[in-house]
Amino acid sequence: MLVKVMSVFNCDSEKLFHEVKKSKSLVYIGKPLVKFVQLPKHPLPEVWEDGKYPIKMYILGFIPMGKQWIVISVHNDNKRIRDNGYSNLIKKWDHNIHLTDIGDNKTLYVDTIDINAGILTYFIVLFANVFYRWRQKRWSKLINNKFNYNV
């Protein structure tokens, strides 16, 4: 099943893409709905690069969702990042972030997620709809605070 959430942000698309590529933005944007925890032997890079990264996820910061694989490919030419991730629970979590400069210092930000979790797909899709709307609100806050991650 497909989830698609879009927002227009008052921000230059190059600057926003620079921030999207930071792994710390994943941690900030998910709070407090999802907590992402690095595994000691597999730290996340400061800036996303093509690769496969295991993490632990917690819903609301304390409900364990187990290990999730983030499988990143970065497409600088068209300002897109893909996470073709999965876990034992979710067989397919194909998440694309795509940024488009729409002029006047505005950026169209699109999250598209293709999800397959077997019998749980419908429930995971419902959660994804809430989570990605939340993420985009957090992006808006981060942009309005000039990318200050401490606010």
JSON list of N, CA, C and O in Angstrom, two decimals, residues 44-88:
[
{"chain": "A", "resi": 44, "resn": "LEU", "atom": "N", "xyz": [25.38, 5.33, 12.74]},
{"chain": "A", "resi": 44, "resn": "LEU", "atom": "CA", "xyz": [24.89, 5.99, 11.54]},
{"chain": "A", "resi": 44, "resn": "LEU", "atom": "C", "xyz": [25.92, 7.01, 11.09]},
{"chain": "A", "resi": 44, "resn": "LEU", "atom": "O", "xyz": [26.59, 7.63, 11.92]},
{"chain": "A", "resi": 45, "resn": "PRO", "atom": "N", "xyz": [26.04, 7.21, 9.78]},
{"chain": "A", "resi": 45, "resn": "PRO", "atom": "CA", "xyz": [26.98, 8.24, 9.31]},
{"chain": "A", "resi": 45, "resn": "PRO", "atom": "C", "xyz": [26.43, 9.62, 9.64]},
{"chain": "A", "resi": 45, "resn": "PRO", "atom": "O", "xyz": [25.23, 9.79, 9.80]},
{"chain": "A", "resi": 46, "resn": "GLU", "atom": "N", "xyz": [27.31, 10.60, 9.73]},
{"chain": "A", "resi": 46, "resn": "GLU", "atom": "CA", "xyz": [26.84, 11.97, 9.97]},
{"chain": "A", "resi": 46, "resn": "GLU", "atom": "C", "xyz": [25.97, 12.43, 8.81]},
{"chain": "A", "resi": 46, "resn": "GLU", "atom": "O", "xyz": [24.95, 13.07, 9.01]},
{"chain": "A", "resi": 47, "resn": "VAL", "atom": "N", "xyz": [26.38, 12.09, 7.61]},
{"chain": "A", "resi": 47, "resn": "VAL", "atom": "CA", "xyz": [25.63, 12.40, 6.39]},
{"chain": "A", "resi": 47, "resn": "VAL", "atom": "C", "xyz": [25.33, 11.08, 5.70]},
{"chain": "A", "resi": 47, "resn": "VAL", "atom": "O", "xyz": [26.23, 10.26, 5.51]},
{"chain": "A", "resi": 48, "resn": "TRP", "atom": "N", "xyz": [24.04, 10.90, 5.34]},
{"chain": "A", "resi": 48, "resn": "TRP", "atom": "CA", "xyz": [23.65, 9.65, 4.69]},
{"chain": "A", "resi": 48, "resn": "TRP", "atom": "C", "xyz": [24.45, 9.43, 3.42]},
{"chain": "A", "resi": 48, "resn": "TRP", "atom": "O", "xyz": [24.64, 10.35, 2.63]},
{"chain": "A", "resi": 49, "resn": "GLU", "atom": "N", "xyz": [24.89, 8.20, 3.26]},
{"chain": "A", "resi": 49, "resn": "GLU", "atom": "CA", "xyz": [25.51, 7.78, 2.03]},
{"chain": "A", "resi": 49, "resn": "GLU", "atom": "C", "xyz": [24.94, 6.41, 1.70]},
{"chain": "A", "resi": 49, "resn": "GLU", "atom": "O", "xyz": [24.35, 5.76, 2.57]},
{"chain": "A", "resi": 50, "resn": "ASP", "atom": "N", "xyz": [25.10, 5.99, 0.46]},
{"chain": "A", "resi": 50, "resn": "ASP", "atom": "CA", "xyz": [24.56, 4.70, 0.07]},
{"chain": "A", "resi": 50, "resn": "ASP", "atom": "C", "xyz": [25.07, 3.63, 1.02]},
{"chain": "A", "resi": 50, "resn": "ASP", "atom": "O", "xyz": [26.27, 3.55, 1.32]},
{"chain": "A", "resi": 51, "resn": "GLY", "atom": "N", "xyz": [24.14, 2.83, 1.55]},
{"chain": "A", "resi": 51, "resn": "GLY", "atom": "CA", "xyz": [24.53, 1.77, 2.46]},
{"chain": "A", "resi": 51, "resn": "GLY", "atom": "C", "xyz": [23.34, 1.20, 3.20]},
{"chain": "A", "resi": 51, "resn": "GLY", "atom": "O", "xyz": [22.20, 1.64, 3.05]},
{"chain": "A", "resi": 52, "resn": "LYS", "atom": "N", "xyz": [23.65, 0.22, 4.04]},
{"chain": "A", "resi": 52, "resn": "LYS", "atom": "CA", "xyz": [22.65, -0.51, 4.81]},
{"chain": "A", "resi": 52, "resn": "LYS", "atom": "C", "xyz": [22.97, -0.33, 6.29]},
{"chain": "A", "resi": 52, "resn": "LYS", "atom": "O", "xyz": [24.08, -0.67, 6.73]},
{"chain": "A", "resi": 53, "resn": "TYR", "atom": "N", "xyz": [21.99, 0.22, 7.05]},
{"chain": "A", "resi": 53, "resn": "TYR", "atom": "CA", "xyz": [22.24, 0.59, 8.44]},
{"chain": "A", "resi": 53, "resn": "TYR", "atom": "C", "xyz": [21.18, -0.04, 9.36]},
{"chain": "A", "resi": 53, "resn": "TYR", "atom": "O", "xyz": [20.00, 0.28, 9.23]},
{"chain": "A", "resi": 54, "resn": "PRO", "atom": "N", "xyz": [21.61, -0.88, 10.30]},
{"chain": "A", "resi": 54, "resn": "PRO", "atom": "CA", "xyz": [20.65, -1.43, 11.27]},
{"chain": "A", "resi": 54, "resn": "PRO", "atom": "C", "xyz": [20.43, -0.45, 12.42]},
{"chain": "A", "resi": 54, "resn": "PRO", "atom": "O", "xyz": [21.37, 0.19, 12.90]},
{"chain": "A", "resi": 55, "resn": "ILE", "atom": "N", "xyz": [19.19, -0.30, 12.84]},
{"chain": "A", "resi": 55, "resn": "ILE", "atom": "CA", "xyz": [18.85, 0.52, 14.00]},
{"chain": "A", "resi": 55, "resn": "ILE", "atom": "C", "xyz": [17.77, -0.20, 14.80]},
{"chain": "A", "resi": 55, "resn": "ILE", "atom": "O", "xyz": [17.14, -1.13, 14.31]},
{"chain": "A", "resi": 56, "resn": "LYS", "atom": "N", "xyz": [17.54, 0.27, 16.01]},
{"chain": "A", "resi": 56, "resn": "LYS", "atom": "CA", "xyz": [16.39, -0.18, 16.79]},
{"chain": "A", "resi": 56, "resn": "LYS", "atom": "C", "xyz": [15.38, 0.96, 16.80]},
{"chain": "A", "resi": 56, "resn": "LYS", "atom": "O", "xyz": [15.76, 2.12, 16.84]},
{"chain": "A", "resi": 57, "resn": "MET", "atom": "N", "xyz": [14.11, 0.58, 16.76]},
{"chain": "A", "resi": 57, "resn": "MET", "atom": "CA", "xyz": [13.04, 1.58, 16.76]},
{"chain": "A", "resi": 57, "resn": "MET", "atom": "C", "xyz": [12.12, 1.35, 17.95]},
{"chain": "A", "resi": 57, "resn": "MET", "atom": "O", "xyz": [11.86, 0.21, 18.32]},
{"chain": "A", "resi": 58, "resn": "TYR", "atom": "N", "xyz": [11.64, 2.47, 18.51]},
{"chain": "A", "resi": 58, "resn": "TYR", "atom": "CA", "xyz": [10.69, 2.43, 19.60]},
{"chain": "A", "resi": 58, "resn": "TYR", "atom": "C", "xyz": [9.56, 3.40, 19.28]},
{"chain": "A", "resi": 58, "resn": "TYR", "atom": "O", "xyz": [9.80, 4.59, 19.03]},
{"chain": "A", "resi": 59, "resn": "ILE", "atom": "N", "xyz": [8.34, 2.91, 19.30]},
{"chain": "A", "resi": 59, "resn": "ILE", "atom": "CA", "xyz": [7.17, 3.76, 19.12]},
{"chain": "A", "resi": 59, "resn": "ILE", "atom": "C", "xyz": [6.92, 4.49, 20.44]},
{"chain": "A", "resi": 59, "resn": "ILE", "atom": "O", "xyz": [6.97, 3.89, 21.51]},
{"chain": "A", "resi": 60, "resn": "LEU", "atom": "N", "xyz": [6.67, 5.79, 20.35]},
{"chain": "A", "resi": 60, "resn": "LEU", "atom": "CA", "xyz": [6.47, 6.66, 21.51]},
{"chain": "A", "resi": 60, "resn": "LEU", "atom": "C", "xyz": [7.65, 6.63, 22.48]},
{"chain": "A", "resi": 60, "resn": "LEU", "atom": "O", "xyz": [7.52, 6.97, 23.64]},
{"chain": "A", "resi": 61, "resn": "GLY", "atom": "N", "xyz": [8.79, 6.20, 21.98]},
{"chain": "A", "resi": 61, "resn": "GLY", "atom": "CA", "xyz": [10.01, 6.21, 22.78]},
{"chain": "A", "resi": 61, "resn": "GLY", "atom": "C", "xyz": [10.22, 4.99, 23.66]},
{"chain": "A", "resi": 61, "resn": "GLY", "atom": "O", "xyz": [11.30, 4.82, 24.21]},
{"chain": "A", "resi": 62, "resn": "PHE", "atom": "N", "xyz": [9.20, 4.12, 23.80]},
{"chain": "A", "resi": 62, "resn": "PHE", "atom": "CA", "xyz": [9.38, 2.99, 24.71]},
{"chain": "A", "resi": 62, "resn": "PHE", "atom": "C", "xyz": [8.79, 1.66, 24.23]},
{"chain": "A", "resi": 62, "resn": "PHE", "atom": "O", "xyz": [9.09, 0.62, 24.80]},
{"chain": "A", "resi": 63, "resn": "ILE", "atom": "N", "xyz": [7.98, 1.64, 23.20]},
{"chain": "A", "resi": 63, "resn": "ILE", "atom": "CA", "xyz": [7.41, 0.39, 22.70]},
{"chain": "A", "resi": 63, "resn": "ILE", "atom": "C", "xyz": [8.35, -0.16, 21.63]},
{"chain": "A", "resi": 63, "resn": "ILE", "atom": "O", "xyz": [8.48, 0.41, 20.54]},
{"chain": "A", "resi": 64, "resn": "PRO", "atom": "N", "xyz": [9.05, -1.27, 21.94]},
{"chain": "A", "resi": 64, "resn": "PRO", "atom": "CA", "xyz": [10.06, -1.78, 21.00]},
{"chain": "A", "resi": 64, "resn": "PRO", "atom": "C", "xyz": [9.44, -2.32, 19.72]},
{"chain": "A", "resi": 64, "resn": "PRO", "atom": "O", "xyz": [8.45, -3.05, 19.75]},
{"chain": "A", "resi": 65, "resn": "MET", "atom": "N", "xyz": [10.05, -1.93, 18.60]},
{"chain": "A", "resi": 65, "resn": "MET", "atom": "CA", "xyz": [9.64, -2.45, 17.29]},
{"chain": "A", "resi": 65, "resn": "MET", "atom": "C", "xyz": [10.73, -3.33, 16.70]},
{"chain": "A", "resi": 65, "resn": "MET", "atom": "O", "xyz": [10.63, -3.75, 15.56]},
{"chain": "A", "resi": 66, "resn": "GLY", "atom": "N", "xyz": [11.77, -3.57, 17.47]},
{"chain": "A", "resi": 66, "resn": "GLY", "atom": "CA", "xyz": [12.84, -4.45, 17.02]},
{"chain": "A", "resi": 66, "resn": "GLY", "atom": "C", "xyz": [13.82, -3.74, 16.10]},
{"chain": "A", "resi": 66, "resn": "GLY", "atom": "O", "xyz": [13.83, -2.52, 15.97]},
{"chain": "A", "resi": 67, "resn": "LYS", "atom": "N", "xyz": [14.64, -4.56, 15.45]},
{"chain": "A", "resi": 67, "resn": "LYS", "atom": "CA", "xyz": [15.65, -4.03, 14.54]},
{"chain": "A", "resi": 67, "resn": "LYS", "atom": "C", "xyz": [15.02, -3.73, 13.19]},
{"chain": "A", "resi": 67, "resn": "LYS", "atom": "O", "xyz": [14.24, -4.51, 12.67]},
{"chain": "A", "resi": 68, "resn": "GLN", "atom": "N", "xyz": [15.39, -2.58, 12.66]},
{"chain": "A", "resi": 68, "resn": "GLN", "atom": "CA", "xyz": [14.94, -2.13, 11.34]},
{"chain": "A", "resi": 68, "resn": "GLN", "atom": "C", "xyz": [16.19, -1.89, 10.51]},
{"chain": "A", "resi": 68, "resn": "GLN", "atom": "O", "xyz": [17.18, -1.35, 11.01]},
{"chain": "A", "resi": 69, "resn": "TRP", "atom": "N", "xyz": [16.15, -2.28, 9.27]},
{"chain": "A", "resi": 69, "resn": "TRP", "atom": "CA", "xyz": [17.25, -1.98, 8.35]},
{"chain": "A", "resi": 69, "resn": "TRP", "atom": "C", "xyz": [16.88, -0.75, 7.53]},
{"chain": "A", "resi": 69, "resn": "TRP", "atom": "O", "xyz": [15.83, -0.72, 6.89]},
{"chain": "A", "resi": 70, "resn": "ILE", "atom": "N", "xyz": [17.73, 0.26, 7.59]},
{"chain": "A", "resi": 70, "resn": "ILE", "atom": "CA", "xyz": [17.61, 1.43, 6.74]},
{"chain": "A", "resi": 70, "resn": "ILE", "atom": "C", "xyz": [18.57, 1.19, 5.57]},
{"chain": "A", "resi": 70, "resn": "ILE", "atom": "O", "xyz": [19.78, 1.02, 5.78]},
{"chain": "A", "resi": 71, "resn": "VAL", "atom": "N", "xyz": [18.03, 1.15, 4.36]},
{"chain": "A", "resi": 71, "resn": "VAL", "atom": "CA", "xyz": [18.85, 0.87, 3.18]},
{"chain": "A", "resi": 71, "resn": "VAL", "atom": "C", "xyz": [18.80, 2.12, 2.29]},
{"chain": "A", "resi": 71, "resn": "VAL", "atom": "O", "xyz": [17.83, 2.33, 1.56]},
{"chain": "A", "resi": 72, "resn": "ILE", "atom": "N", "xyz": [19.85, 2.92, 2.39]},
{"chain": "A", "resi": 72, "resn": "ILE", "atom": "CA", "xyz": [19.87, 4.26, 1.79]},
{"chain": "A", "resi": 72, "resn": "ILE", "atom": "C", "xyz": [20.51, 4.27, 0.40]},
{"chain": "A", "resi": 72, "resn": "ILE", "atom": "O", "xyz": [21.54, 3.64, 0.18]},
{"chain": "A", "resi": 73, "resn": "SER", "atom": "N", "xyz": [19.87, 5.03, -0.47]},
{"chain": "A", "resi": 73, "resn": "SER", "atom": "CA", "xyz": [20.51, 5.46, -1.72]},
{"chain": "A", "resi": 73, "resn": "SER", "atom": "C", "xyz": [20.21, 6.95, -1.87]},
{"chain": "A", "resi": 73, "resn": "SER", "atom": "O", "xyz": [19.07, 7.38, -1.70]},
{"chain": "A", "resi": 74, "resn": "VAL", "atom": "N", "xyz": [21.26, 7.71, -2.12]},
{"chain": "A", "resi": 74, "resn": "VAL", "atom": "CA", "xyz": [21.17, 9.16, -2.24]},
{"chain": "A", "resi": 74, "resn": "VAL", "atom": "C", "xyz": [21.28, 9.53, -3.72]},
{"chain": "A", "resi": 74, "resn": "VAL", "atom": "O", "xyz": [22.19, 9.07, -4.41]},
{"chain": "A", "resi": 75, "resn": "HIS", "atom": "N", "xyz": [20.33, 10.34, -4.18]},
{"chain": "A", "resi": 75, "resn": "HIS", "atom": "CA", "xyz": [20.29, 10.78, -5.57]},
{"chain": "A", "resi": 75, "resn": "HIS", "atom": "C", "xyz": [20.41, 12.30, -5.59]},
{"chain": "A", "resi": 75, "resn": "HIS", "atom": "O", "xyz": [19.39, 13.02, -5.60]},
{"chain": "A", "resi": 76, "resn": "ASN", "atom": "N", "xyz": [21.66, 12.79, -5.56]},
{"chain": "A", "resi": 76, "resn": "ASN", "atom": "CA", "xyz": [21.90, 14.23, -5.49]},
{"chain": "A", "resi": 76, "resn": "ASN", "atom": "C", "xyz": [21.40, 14.97, -6.72]},
{"chain": "A", "resi": 76, "resn": "ASN", "atom": "O", "xyz": [20.97, 16.12, -6.61]},
{"chain": "A", "resi": 77, "resn": "ASP", "atom": "N", "xyz": [21.43, 14.31, -7.88]},
{"chain": "A", "resi": 77, "resn": "ASP", "atom": "CA", "xyz": [21.06, 14.99, -9.13]},
{"chain": "A", "resi": 77, "resn": "ASP", "atom": "C", "xyz": [19.61, 15.46, -9.15]},
{"chain": "A", "resi": 77, "resn": "ASP", "atom": "O", "xyz": [19.28, 16.47, -9.76]},
{"chain": "A", "resi": 78, "resn": "ASN", "atom": "N", "xyz": [18.71, 14.74, -8.46]},
{"chain": "A", "resi": 78, "resn": "ASN", "atom": "CA", "xyz": [17.30, 15.17, -8.43]},
{"chain": "A", "resi": 78, "resn": "ASN", "atom": "C", "xyz": [16.77, 15.35, -7.00]},
{"chain": "A", "resi": 78, "resn": "ASN", "atom": "O", "xyz": [15.58, 15.28, -6.78]},
{"chain": "A", "resi": 79, "resn": "LYS", "atom": "N", "xyz": [17.67, 15.57, -6.06]},
{"chain": "A", "resi": 79, "resn": "LYS", "atom": "CA", "xyz": [17.30, 15.84, -4.65]},
{"chain": "A", "resi": 79, "resn": "LYS", "atom": "C", "xyz": [16.33, 14.80, -4.12]},
{"chain": "A", "resi": 79, "resn": "LYS", "atom": "O", "xyz": [15.21, 15.10, -3.70]},
{"chain": "A", "resi": 80, "resn": "ARG", "atom": "N", "xyz": [16.79, 13.54, -4.13]},
{"chain": "A", "resi": 80, "resn": "ARG", "atom": "CA", "xyz": [15.96, 12.45, -3.65]},
{"chain": "A", "resi": 80, "resn": "ARG", "atom": "C", "xyz": [16.80, 11.51, -2.80]},
{"chain": "A", "resi": 80, "resn": "ARG", "atom": "O", "xyz": [17.96, 11.24, -3.11]},
{"chain": "A", "resi": 81, "resn": "ILE", "atom": "N", "xyz": [16.20, 11.05, -1.72]},
{"chain": "A", "resi": 81, "resn": "ILE", "atom": "CA", "xyz": [16.81, 10.00, -0.89]},
{"chain": "A", "resi": 81, "resn": "ILE", "atom": "C", "xyz": [15.81, 8.87, -0.79]},
{"chain": "A", "resi": 81, "resn": "ILE", "atom": "O", "xyz": [14.61, 9.10, -0.56]},
{"chain": "A", "resi": 82, "resn": "ARG", "atom": "N", "xyz": [16.30, 7.66, -0.94]},
{"chain": "A", "resi": 82, "resn": "ARG", "atom": "CA", "xyz": [15.45, 6.48, -0.85]},
{"chain": "A", "resi": 82, "resn": "ARG", "atom": "C", "xyz": [15.93, 5.61, 0.30]},
{"chain": "A", "resi": 82, "resn": "ARG", "atom": "O", "xyz": [17.12, 5.36, 0.44]},
{"chain": "A", "resi": 83, "resn": "ASP", "atom": "N", "xyz": [14.99, 5.19, 1.13]},
{"chain": "A", "resi": 83, "resn": "ASP", "atom": "CA", "xyz": [15.24, 4.17, 2.16]},
{"chain": "A", "resi": 83, "resn": "ASP", "atom": "C", "xyz": [14.40, 2.96, 1.78]},
{"chain": "A", "resi": 83, "resn": "ASP", "atom": "O", "xyz": [13.19, 2.96, 1.98]},
{"chain": "A", "resi": 84, "resn": "ASN", "atom": "N", "xyz": [15.03, 1.97, 1.23]},
{"chain": "A", "resi": 84, "resn": "ASN", "atom": "CA", "xyz": [14.35, 0.73, 0.84]},
{"chain": "A", "resi": 84, "resn": "ASN", "atom": "C", "xyz": [14.49, -0.26, 2.00]},
{"chain": "A", "resi": 84, "resn": "ASN", "atom": "O", "xyz": [15.07, -1.33, 1.85]},
{"chain": "A", "resi": 85, "resn": "GLY", "atom": "N", "xyz": [13.96, 0.13, 3.15]},
{"chain": "A", "resi": 85, "resn": "GLY", "atom": "CA", "xyz": [14.17, -0.61, 4.39]},
{"chain": "A", "resi": 85, "resn": "GLY", "atom": "C", "xyz": [13.21, -1.76, 4.62]},
{"chain": "A", "resi": 85, "resn": "GLY", "atom": "O", "xyz": [12.26, -1.97, 3.86]},
{"chain": "A", "resi": 86, "resn": "TYR", "atom": "N", "xyz": [13.49, -2.47, 5.70]},
{"chain": "A", "resi": 86, "resn": "TYR", "atom": "CA", "xyz": [12.67, -3.63, 6.07]},
{"chain": "A", "resi": 86, "resn": "TYR", "atom": "C", "xyz": [13.02, -4.04, 7.50]},
{"chain": "A", "resi": 86, "resn": "TYR", "atom": "O", "xyz": [14.00, -3.58, 8.08]},
{"chain": "A", "resi": 87, "resn": "SER", "atom": "N", "xyz": [12.19, -4.93, 8.04]},
{"chain": "A", "resi": 87, "resn": "SER", "atom": "CA", "xyz": [12.43, -5.53, 9.35]},
{"chain": "A", "resi": 87, "resn": "SER", "atom": "C", "xyz": [11.75, -6.89, 9.36]},
{"chain": "A", "resi": 87, "resn": "SER", "atom": "O", "xyz": [11.16, -7.30, 8.36]},
{"chain": "A", "resi": 88, "resn": "ASN", "atom": "N", "xyz": [11.80, -7.56, 10.49]},
{"chain": "A", "resi": 88, "resn": "ASN", "atom": "CA", "xyz": [11.07, -8.83, 10.60]},
{"chain": "A", "resi": 88, "resn": "ASN", "atom": "C", "xyz": [9.57, -8.62, 10.50]},
{"chain": "A", "resi": 88, "resn": "ASN", "atom": "O", "xyz": [8.85, -9.46, 9.97]}
]
